[in-house]
Short mmCIF file of C-alpha atoms and ligand atoms in Angstrom, two decimals:
data_model
loop_
_atom_site.label_atom_id
_atom_site.label_comp_id
_atom_site.label_asym_id
_atom_site.label_seq_id
_atom_site.Cartn_x
_atom_site.Cartn_y
_atom_site.Cartn_z
CA MET A 22 31.07 167.55 98.01
CA LYS A 23 34.81 166.96 97.75
CA THR A 24 35.70 168.61 101.08
CA ILE A 25 35.48 166.23 104.01
CA ILE A 26 34.63 168.55 106.89
CA GLU A 27 34.95 167.95 110.61
CA PRO A 28 31.52 166.39 111.29
CA PHE A 29 31.02 168.34 114.51
CA ARG A 30 30.96 171.93 115.71
CA ILE A 31 32.77 173.30 118.74
CA LYS A 32 30.92 174.28 121.91
CA THR A 33 33.74 174.42 124.46
CA VAL A 34 37.25 175.61 123.71
CA GLU A 35 40.61 175.33 125.41
CA PRO A 36 42.90 178.28 124.64
CA ILE A 37 46.39 177.47 123.39
CA ARG A 38 49.26 179.64 124.65
CA LEU A 39 51.48 180.66 121.74
CA SER A 40 55.15 180.77 122.72
CA SER A 41 58.32 181.88 120.91
CA VAL A 42 61.09 179.74 119.43
CA GLU A 43 63.55 181.09 122.04
CA GLU A 44 61.19 180.22 124.86
CA ARG A 45 60.70 176.70 123.53
CA ARG A 46 64.43 176.12 123.13
CA ALA A 47 64.85 176.84 126.84
CA LEU A 48 61.81 174.78 127.83
CA LEU A 49 63.03 171.75 125.88
CA ARG A 50 66.52 172.06 127.32
CA ASP A 51 65.00 172.18 130.82
CA ALA A 52 63.00 169.05 129.93
CA CYS A 53 66.29 167.29 129.03
CA TYR A 54 65.07 167.01 125.43
CA ASN A 55 62.43 164.48 126.45
CA PRO A 56 58.95 165.57 125.24
CA PHE A 57 57.34 163.51 128.04
CA LEU A 58 59.01 165.89 130.54
CA LEU A 59 57.48 169.03 128.98
CA LYS A 60 54.47 170.71 130.57
CA SER A 61 51.45 170.45 128.28
CA ASP A 62 50.74 174.18 128.81
CA ASP A 63 53.96 174.81 126.94
CA VAL A 64 52.83 172.83 123.89
CA ILE A 65 50.99 174.44 120.97
CA ILE A 66 49.84 171.30 119.15
CA ASP A 67 50.06 168.16 121.25
CA LEU A 68 50.50 165.07 119.10
CA LEU A 69 52.22 163.00 121.77
CA THR A 70 49.36 160.54 121.83
CA ASP A 71 45.82 159.92 120.68
CA SER A 72 45.24 158.14 123.99
CA GLY A 73 42.83 159.69 126.47
CA THR A 74 43.01 162.98 124.57
CA SER A 75 39.69 162.77 122.70
CA ALA A 76 37.18 165.59 122.87
CA MET A 77 34.06 164.09 124.41
CA SER A 78 30.71 164.88 122.82
CA ALA A 79 27.86 166.81 124.44
CA ALA A 80 26.10 163.45 124.78
CA GLN A 81 29.06 161.96 126.62
CA TRP A 82 29.30 164.91 129.02
CA SER A 83 25.60 164.63 129.72
CA VAL A 84 25.63 160.90 130.51
CA LEU A 85 28.34 161.50 133.09
CA MET A 86 25.56 162.73 135.38
CA ALA A 87 23.79 159.40 135.00
CA GLY A 88 26.83 157.62 136.37
CA ASP A 89 25.85 155.40 139.29
CA GLU A 90 28.72 155.08 141.73
CA SER A 91 27.47 152.01 143.61
CA TYR A 92 30.21 149.59 144.56
CA ALA A 93 28.36 146.58 143.19
CA GLY A 94 25.69 146.05 140.55
CA SER A 95 25.71 149.58 139.15
CA PRO A 96 23.37 150.19 136.19
CA SER A 97 26.30 152.07 134.63
CA TYR A 98 28.11 148.74 134.40
CA SER A 99 25.08 147.17 132.70
CA ARG A 100 24.99 149.96 130.12
CA PHE A 101 28.77 149.70 129.57
CA LYS A 102 28.59 145.91 129.17
CA ALA A 103 25.66 146.14 126.74
CA ALA A 104 27.45 148.76 124.62
CA VAL A 105 30.59 146.61 124.42
CA GLN A 106 28.64 143.45 123.62
CA GLU A 107 26.68 145.24 120.90
CA LEU A 108 29.95 145.41 118.97
CA MET A 109 32.02 142.62 120.51
CA PRO A 110 29.70 139.92 121.77
CA PHE A 111 32.10 138.26 124.23
CA LYS A 112 30.61 136.50 127.24
CA HIS A 113 32.69 138.17 129.96
CA ILE A 114 33.35 141.93 129.94
CA ILE A 115 35.75 142.98 132.69
CA PRO A 116 36.29 146.75 133.08
CA THR A 117 39.77 148.03 133.85
CA HIS A 118 41.14 151.53 134.42
CA GLN A 119 42.97 151.39 131.10
CA GLY A 120 44.28 148.97 128.50
CA ARG A 121 47.51 148.05 130.23
CA ALA A 122 45.64 146.81 133.30
CA ALA A 123 43.73 144.39 131.05
CA GLU A 124 47.07 143.26 129.58
CA ASN A 125 48.57 142.88 133.03
CA ILE A 126 45.68 140.69 134.23
CA LEU A 127 45.72 138.53 131.08
CA PHE A 128 49.46 137.92 130.98
CA SER A 129 49.82 137.43 134.72
CA LEU A 130 47.40 134.50 134.22
CA ILE A 131 48.55 132.97 130.94
CA GLY A 132 52.14 134.26 130.63
CA GLY A 133 55.13 133.06 132.63
CA ALA A 134 58.75 132.01 132.23
CA GLY A 135 59.54 129.87 129.19
CA LYS A 136 56.42 130.97 127.26
CA PHE A 137 56.27 132.75 123.92
CA ILE A 138 53.50 135.15 122.91
CA PRO A 139 53.26 136.01 119.21
CA SER A 140 51.52 139.07 117.80
CA ASN A 141 51.73 141.08 114.61
CA THR A 142 53.46 143.73 116.77
CA HIS A 143 53.07 144.10 120.52
CA PHE A 144 52.81 147.72 121.64
CA ASP A 145 55.25 148.82 124.36
CA THR A 146 52.93 148.28 127.35
CA THR A 147 51.80 144.91 125.97
CA ARG A 148 55.39 143.81 125.44
CA SER A 149 56.32 145.04 128.90
CA ASN A 150 53.44 143.15 130.54
CA VAL A 151 54.32 139.96 128.63
CA GLU A 152 57.96 140.31 129.67
CA ALA A 153 57.07 141.16 133.28
CA SER A 154 55.35 137.75 133.47
CA GLY A 155 58.63 136.12 132.37
CA ALA A 156 57.37 135.28 128.87
CA THR A 157 58.88 136.39 125.56
CA ALA A 158 56.95 138.74 123.26
CA CYS A 159 57.45 138.01 119.54
CA ASP A 160 56.48 140.22 116.58
CA LEU A 161 55.53 138.44 113.37
CA VAL A 162 54.18 141.21 111.15
CA ILE A 163 54.45 140.71 107.37
CA GLU A 164 57.68 141.87 105.74
CA GLU A 165 55.88 144.74 103.97
CA GLY A 166 54.95 146.10 107.41
CA GLN A 167 58.65 146.75 108.13
CA ASP A 168 59.20 148.78 104.96
CA PRO A 169 58.05 152.38 105.50
CA ALA A 170 57.73 153.14 101.78
CA CYS A 171 55.72 150.03 100.84
CA THR A 172 52.07 150.78 100.04
CA HIS A 173 50.55 147.39 100.89
CA PRO A 174 46.94 148.10 101.98
CA PHE A 175 47.16 145.95 105.14
CA LYS A 176 50.65 146.42 106.47
CA GLY A 177 49.51 145.39 109.95
CA ASN A 178 48.87 141.83 108.80
CA MET A 179 50.35 138.88 110.63
CA ASP A 180 52.81 136.80 108.62
CA VAL A 181 50.65 133.69 108.86
CA ALA A 182 53.25 131.35 107.33
CA ARG A 183 55.83 132.49 109.89
CA LEU A 184 53.26 132.14 112.66
CA GLY A 185 52.68 128.52 111.55
CA ARG A 186 56.39 127.73 111.81
CA PHE A 187 56.59 129.60 115.11
CA LEU A 188 53.72 127.63 116.65
CA GLN A 189 55.31 124.35 115.57
CA GLU A 190 58.73 125.31 116.88
CA HIS A 191 57.39 126.43 120.28
CA GLU A 192 54.52 123.94 120.59
CA GLY A 193 53.50 123.50 124.23
CA HIS A 194 55.02 126.86 125.20
CA VAL A 195 52.61 129.28 123.50
CA PRO A 196 49.54 130.20 125.60
CA CYS A 197 47.77 132.36 122.98
CA VAL A 198 48.07 134.24 119.71
CA MET A 199 47.44 138.00 119.57
CA THR A 200 46.82 140.61 116.90
CA THR A 201 46.88 144.39 117.42
CA ILE A 202 44.38 146.42 115.37
CA THR A 203 45.46 148.78 113.99
CA ASN A 204 49.17 148.04 114.35
CA ASN A 205 50.23 151.08 116.36
CA ALA A 206 53.97 150.45 116.65
CA GLY A 207 54.11 149.55 112.95
CA GLY A 208 52.63 152.84 111.75
CA GLY A 209 48.90 152.65 112.59
CA GLN A 210 48.45 150.17 109.77
CA PRO A 211 45.34 148.02 109.52
CA VAL A 212 44.89 144.26 109.55
CA SER A 213 42.56 142.73 106.95
CA LEU A 214 39.62 140.56 107.87
CA GLU A 215 41.08 137.80 105.76
CA ASN A 216 44.25 137.96 107.87
CA ILE A 217 42.34 138.07 111.17
CA ALA A 218 40.40 134.97 110.07
CA ALA A 219 43.54 133.13 108.93
CA THR A 220 45.42 133.96 112.15
CA ALA A 221 42.49 132.80 114.26
CA GLU A 222 42.11 129.60 112.26
CA LEU A 223 45.77 128.77 112.73
CA ALA A 224 45.66 129.51 116.47
CA HIS A 225 42.59 127.29 116.82
CA ARG A 226 44.29 124.49 114.87
CA PHE A 227 46.91 124.50 117.64
CA ASN A 228 44.13 124.67 120.26
CA LEU A 229 45.18 128.16 121.30
CA PRO A 230 42.93 131.12 122.09
CA PHE A 231 43.17 134.11 119.75
CA PHE A 232 43.05 137.55 121.38
CA ILE A 233 42.70 140.94 119.72
CA ASP A 234 44.23 144.10 121.12
CA GLY A 235 41.32 146.21 119.86
CA CYS A 236 42.39 149.76 120.82
CA ARG A 237 41.71 151.18 117.34
CA PHE A 238 39.08 148.72 116.16
CA ALA A 239 36.82 151.29 114.46
CA GLU A 240 39.64 152.77 112.40
CA ASN A 241 40.68 149.24 111.42
CA ALA A 242 37.12 148.41 110.40
CA TYR A 243 36.83 151.51 108.22
CA PHE A 244 40.11 150.64 106.48
CA ILE A 245 38.60 147.20 105.75
CA LYS A 246 35.52 148.87 104.30
CA LEU A 247 37.67 151.09 102.08
CA ARG A 248 40.28 148.58 101.03
CA GLU A 249 39.21 144.94 101.35
CA ALA A 250 37.30 143.30 98.52
CA GLY A 251 33.71 142.51 99.43
CA TYR A 252 33.33 145.00 102.31
CA ALA A 253 32.55 148.30 100.56
CA ASP A 254 28.81 147.87 101.09
CA ARG A 255 28.98 146.48 104.59
CA SER A 256 28.41 148.75 107.59
CA VAL A 257 31.29 149.43 109.98
CA VAL A 258 29.27 147.88 112.81
CA ASP A 259 28.93 144.69 110.78
CA ILE A 260 32.63 144.64 109.99
CA VAL A 261 33.50 145.18 113.66
CA ARG A 262 31.30 142.25 114.66
CA GLU A 263 32.89 140.06 112.02
CA MET A 264 36.41 141.00 113.15
CA PHE A 265 35.69 140.01 116.75
CA SER A 266 33.68 136.90 115.82
CA HIS A 267 37.05 135.21 115.13
CA ALA A 268 38.50 136.01 118.55
CA ASP A 269 38.29 134.34 121.96
CA GLY A 270 38.76 137.60 123.79
CA MET A 271 40.24 141.06 123.63
CA THR A 272 42.15 143.69 125.53
CA MET A 273 41.01 147.26 125.03
CA SER A 274 41.99 150.79 125.86
CA ALA A 275 38.82 152.90 125.85
CA LYS A 276 41.16 155.92 125.68
CA LYS A 277 41.37 155.36 121.94
CA ASP A 278 38.37 154.10 119.96
CA ALA A 279 35.76 154.72 122.65
CA PHE A 280 36.28 158.50 122.88
CA ALA A 281 36.90 158.22 126.62
CA ASN A 282 39.56 159.98 128.64
CA ILE A 283 40.14 156.88 130.74
CA GLY A 284 39.10 153.23 130.76
CA GLY A 285 39.55 149.84 129.21
CA TRP A 286 38.43 146.27 129.43
CA LEU A 287 39.39 142.64 129.16
CA ALA A 288 36.81 140.49 127.35
CA LEU A 289 36.90 136.70 127.45
CA GLU A 290 34.88 133.73 126.31
CA ASP A 291 36.47 131.17 128.63
CA ASP A 292 34.57 130.90 131.96
CA THR A 293 37.49 129.57 134.00
CA LEU A 294 39.93 132.17 132.74
CA ALA A 295 37.33 134.92 133.32
CA GLU A 296 36.85 133.73 136.91
CA ARG A 297 40.60 133.92 137.52
CA ALA A 298 40.76 137.31 135.79
CA ARG A 299 38.01 138.68 138.06
CA THR A 300 39.86 137.49 141.16
CA ARG A 301 42.98 139.26 139.97
CA LEU A 302 40.85 142.32 139.07
CA ILE A 303 39.57 142.56 142.63
CA GLN A 304 43.16 142.42 143.92
CA ILE A 305 44.50 145.22 141.74
CA GLU A 306 41.63 147.23 140.20
CA GLY A 307 38.29 146.83 141.92
CA PHE A 308 35.01 144.94 142.03
CA PRO A 309 34.03 143.39 138.67
CA THR A 310 31.19 145.86 138.03
CA TYR A 311 33.48 148.88 138.05
CA GLY A 312 37.06 147.63 137.59
CA GLY A 313 39.28 150.63 138.10
CA LEU A 314 36.66 153.13 136.95
CA ALA A 315 34.01 155.47 138.27
CA GLY A 316 30.45 154.72 137.16
CA ARG A 317 30.48 157.93 135.13
CA ASP A 318 33.51 156.70 133.18
CA LEU A 319 31.58 153.55 132.25
CA GLU A 320 28.77 155.78 130.95
CA ALA A 321 31.17 157.89 128.86
CA ILE A 322 32.59 154.73 127.30
CA ALA A 323 29.14 153.30 126.55
CA GLN A 324 28.11 156.49 124.77
CA GLY A 325 31.50 156.84 123.05
CA LEU A 326 31.16 153.37 121.55
CA THR A 327 27.95 154.41 119.79
CA GLU A 328 29.74 157.46 118.30
CA ILE A 329 33.03 155.90 117.22
CA VAL A 330 31.38 153.67 114.59
CA ASP A 331 29.79 156.67 112.85
CA GLU A 332 31.02 156.44 109.27
CA ASP A 333 31.07 160.21 108.66
CA TYR A 334 33.35 160.54 111.65
CA LEU A 335 35.59 157.71 110.42
CA ALA A 336 35.80 159.17 106.90
CA TYR A 337 36.94 162.50 108.41
CA ARG A 338 39.24 160.73 110.87
CA LEU A 339 41.14 158.73 108.25
CA ARG A 340 41.28 161.71 105.88
CA THR A 341 43.07 163.85 108.53
CA CYS A 342 46.25 161.75 108.52
CA GLU A 343 46.01 161.14 104.78
CA TYR A 344 45.85 164.91 104.15
CA ILE A 345 48.99 165.58 106.20
CA VAL A 346 50.80 162.63 104.60
CA GLU A 347 50.01 163.95 101.10
CA ARG A 348 51.43 167.38 101.98
CA LEU A 349 54.58 165.85 103.54
CA ILE A 350 55.17 163.73 100.44
CA GLU A 351 54.98 166.92 98.34
CA GLN A 352 57.73 168.37 100.54
CA GLY A 353 59.87 165.24 100.17
CA VAL A 354 59.58 164.28 103.84
CA PRO A 355 59.72 160.46 104.01
CA VAL A 356 56.64 159.07 105.75
CA VAL A 357 55.22 155.65 106.43
CA LEU A 358 52.89 154.80 103.59
CA PRO A 359 50.00 154.52 103.25
CA ALA A 360 48.73 156.98 105.90
CA GLY A 361 47.84 155.25 109.17
CA GLY A 362 44.56 155.64 111.01
CA HIS A 363 45.47 157.54 114.17
CA ALA A 364 48.85 159.00 113.37
CA VAL A 365 51.31 160.22 110.79
CA PHE A 366 54.63 158.40 111.04
CA VAL A 367 57.72 160.15 109.72
CA ASP A 368 60.67 157.98 108.71
CA ALA A 369 63.34 159.90 110.61
CA ARG A 370 66.13 157.49 109.64
CA ALA A 371 65.50 158.14 105.95
CA TRP A 372 64.94 161.89 106.46
CA LEU A 373 68.10 162.48 108.53
CA PRO A 374 70.62 159.99 107.10
CA HIS A 375 73.48 162.01 108.68
CA ILE A 376 72.34 160.89 112.16
CA SER A 377 73.07 157.23 112.92
CA PRO A 378 70.32 155.17 114.61
CA LEU A 379 72.22 155.01 117.92
CA GLN A 380 72.24 158.82 117.95
CA TYR A 381 68.45 158.77 117.66
CA PRO A 382 67.35 160.55 114.46
CA GLY A 383 63.75 160.34 115.70
CA GLN A 384 64.60 162.31 118.82
CA ALA A 385 66.25 164.95 116.61
CA VAL A 386 63.01 165.34 114.64
CA VAL A 387 60.97 165.50 117.85
CA ALA A 388 63.23 168.26 119.22
CA GLY A 389 63.12 170.17 115.93
CA LEU A 390 59.31 170.08 115.72
CA TYR A 391 58.99 171.40 119.24
CA GLU A 392 61.58 174.13 119.00
CA LEU A 393 60.39 175.38 115.64
CA GLY A 394 56.63 175.04 116.01
CA GLY A 395 55.70 173.98 119.53
CA ILE A 396 54.51 170.62 118.20
CA ARG A 397 54.94 167.70 120.58
CA ALA A 398 55.52 164.34 118.89
CA CYS A 399 56.90 161.01 120.03
CA GLU A 400 59.86 158.92 118.90
CA ILE A 401 59.01 155.33 118.05
CA GLY A 402 62.36 153.82 117.26
CA THR A 403 65.70 153.17 118.87
CA VAL A 404 64.94 155.26 121.97
CA MET A 405 61.73 153.30 122.56
CA PHE A 406 62.87 149.82 121.52
CA GLY A 407 66.69 149.92 121.37
CA ARG A 408 67.51 148.74 124.90
CA LYS A 409 67.46 144.92 125.11
CA THR A 410 66.57 142.90 128.20
CA ASP A 411 70.23 141.77 128.49
CA GLY A 412 71.27 145.45 128.80
CA SER A 413 72.75 145.79 125.33
CA GLU A 414 71.56 148.43 122.87
CA GLU A 415 70.87 148.01 119.18
CA ALA A 416 69.11 150.00 116.48
CA ALA A 417 65.35 149.35 116.29
CA PRO A 418 64.06 148.03 112.92
CA MET A 419 62.83 151.56 112.10
CA ASP A 420 63.36 155.05 113.50
CA LEU A 421 59.95 156.66 113.26
CA VAL A 422 58.38 159.78 114.73
CA ARG A 423 54.72 159.55 115.50
CA LEU A 424 52.35 162.49 115.22
CA ALA A 425 49.30 161.02 116.90
CA MET A 426 46.09 162.89 116.22
CA PRO A 427 43.77 163.31 119.23
CA ARG A 428 40.19 162.51 118.21
CA ARG A 429 37.90 165.50 117.38
CA VAL A 430 40.41 167.99 118.86
CA TYR A 431 42.28 169.77 116.07
CA THR A 432 40.94 171.38 112.91
CA GLN A 433 42.11 171.71 109.32
CA SER A 434 44.07 174.90 110.08
CA HIS A 435 45.95 173.06 112.82
CA ALA A 436 46.80 170.43 110.19
CA ASP A 437 48.03 173.16 107.82
CA TYR A 438 50.18 174.62 110.61
CA ILE A 439 51.76 171.18 111.21
CA VAL A 440 52.55 170.95 107.49
CA GLU A 441 54.12 174.42 107.54
CA VAL A 442 56.35 173.56 110.50
CA PHE A 443 57.58 170.50 108.58
CA ASP A 444 58.34 172.69 105.60
CA GLU A 445 60.47 174.98 107.78
CA LEU A 446 62.24 172.05 109.41
CA ASN A 447 62.95 170.54 106.01
CA GLN A 448 64.94 173.68 105.10
CA VAL A 449 67.31 173.20 108.04
CA LYS A 450 67.34 169.43 108.43
CA GLU A 451 71.05 169.03 107.63
CA ARG A 452 71.81 171.15 110.68
CA LEU A 453 69.89 168.92 113.11
CA SER A 454 72.12 166.85 115.35
CA GLY A 455 71.71 163.59 117.23
CA PHE A 456 71.41 162.89 120.94
CA ARG A 457 73.00 160.85 123.70
CA ILE A 458 71.09 159.46 126.68
CA TYR A 459 72.90 160.25 129.94
CA ASP A 460 70.29 158.99 132.37
CA GLU A 461 67.81 156.17 131.80
CA PRO A 462 65.60 153.83 133.85
CA PRO A 463 65.90 150.02 133.51
CA THR A 464 62.72 149.66 131.39
CA LEU A 465 60.37 151.83 129.27
CA ARG A 466 63.17 154.32 128.99
CA HIS A 467 61.51 156.67 126.51
CA PHE A 468 59.22 158.10 129.20
CA THR A 469 61.89 159.42 131.56
CA SER A 470 65.30 159.28 129.91
CA LYS A 471 67.38 162.45 129.88
CA PHE A 472 69.12 163.45 126.68
CA GLU A 473 72.10 165.58 125.75
CA ARG A 474 72.38 167.11 122.31
CA LEU A 475 75.49 166.03 120.41
CA ALA A 476 77.65 168.59 118.63
CA LYS A 477 75.78 170.05 115.67
CA ALA A 478 76.49 168.59 112.27
CA HIS A 479 77.72 171.06 109.63
N1 F0G B 11 47.65 148.54 122.98
C1 F0G B 11 47.92 149.47 122.07
C2 F0G B 11 47.96 149.09 120.63
C3 F0G B 11 48.13 150.79 122.46
O1 F0G B 11 48.37 151.70 121.53
C4 F0G B 11 48.07 151.12 123.83
C5 F0G B 11 48.31 152.48 124.29
C6 F0G B 11 47.76 150.12 124.76
C7 F0G B 11 47.57 148.84 124.30
C8 F0G B 11 47.66 150.40 126.24
O2 F0G B 11 46.50 151.10 126.53
O3 F0G B 11 47.24 153.34 127.41
O4 F0G B 11 44.98 152.45 127.93
O5 F0G B 11 46.96 151.44 128.97
N2 F0G B 11 48.84 153.34 123.57
C9 F0G B 11 49.03 154.74 123.87
C10 F0G B 11 49.74 155.39 122.73
C11 F0G B 11 49.64 155.01 125.20
O6 F0G B 11 50.16 156.55 122.88
O7 F0G B 11 49.85 154.78 121.67
P1 F0G B 11 46.41 152.13 127.77
#
């Protein structure tokens, strides 16, 4: 069969309230043109994030009842740990309430002033946790990964030659090497196994641990199966194990590729570091057999991990974004190519050349999508990354808009509706205007900044 169907049927539904364009114009104005300040009830299709927004399966809902809420030694922890180690056989599995807590613990231990932490691309919370420790976060993705139109199959790859020069230049000041799979900030692009192995080998040559930010590990593994020579006949589970066999630990948000609504973990091989991490965990999250989670959350994650590596699910999952990307290309909307795993990324800078980067073309697209179709998307560009630590502002390397697809939530007709809204917006794109920020916090400004619409272009 040519049609890749949603490999599930729907048992529970959440009604969506359909609103009018006029209503949404007022709602967005009241939210100061920041989609994070909208109420989710006022959103028709919510593509703000794929994080924590998965539909859980009947099996996940049923294991919630088996959650054991004991403070210490809960069997739910044992099941969680076993499910993680089935895929990522690290020695120490430390549960946290979400991914950023794992990052916070790791970088509070190995970061610090004067240190440099390289990655293909740090995501915003990772960067923020690195910087909060006093260290500098450095992105060394391959050049192709910065070019939205380039169709390299593994645009999330680390530039290994640059990493080599970087490690030499900063020798003695680099505590670890990281890689994010898939590369969220760079367009949901995968990292090849060859690149993971080469990055790890280089890190180890400098006696440094290699950590993977594994939020979207299953999507990355399926891309490897589809695109990397020698992996077509290997199972996703096998590929996942091989990916993590190169690493000395990982940070994870179970809100992505574990189908959970909350949760995460820090996994480590090093006993001493794990001991220090557990001490820190107790200070800020909880006892090491629950971290910041309820026992039932650990159960949902354990079950979710068995479902996320299902290859029928992954085929459908990757096809969703690819389908939307194909339709947008037909309309002439510039998108990051090839389609990413969890999201469609629109190149707002290329689509709206009449809006300069410091007037936030991505925010203009976000506002247009909401007003026209009630779609909530997220700017990943100059709003998110433009403010520097010294207070200055400069254009981010790209001005993208991310349409992140929640897992197992929307259907093909929702996808067709998204495509139709883009078609409508494309007709009026010359009339979209830029924005000015009139109120912003010192860091992570995209979450709470308030915007004012600049005079409309003609
Ligand atoms: N690493 C990556 C690559 C992420 O995408 C995220 C979260 C995190 C770490 C942090 O995990 O949310 O559980 O604390 N990304 C979400 C997003 C928020 O919308 O992309 P968390």
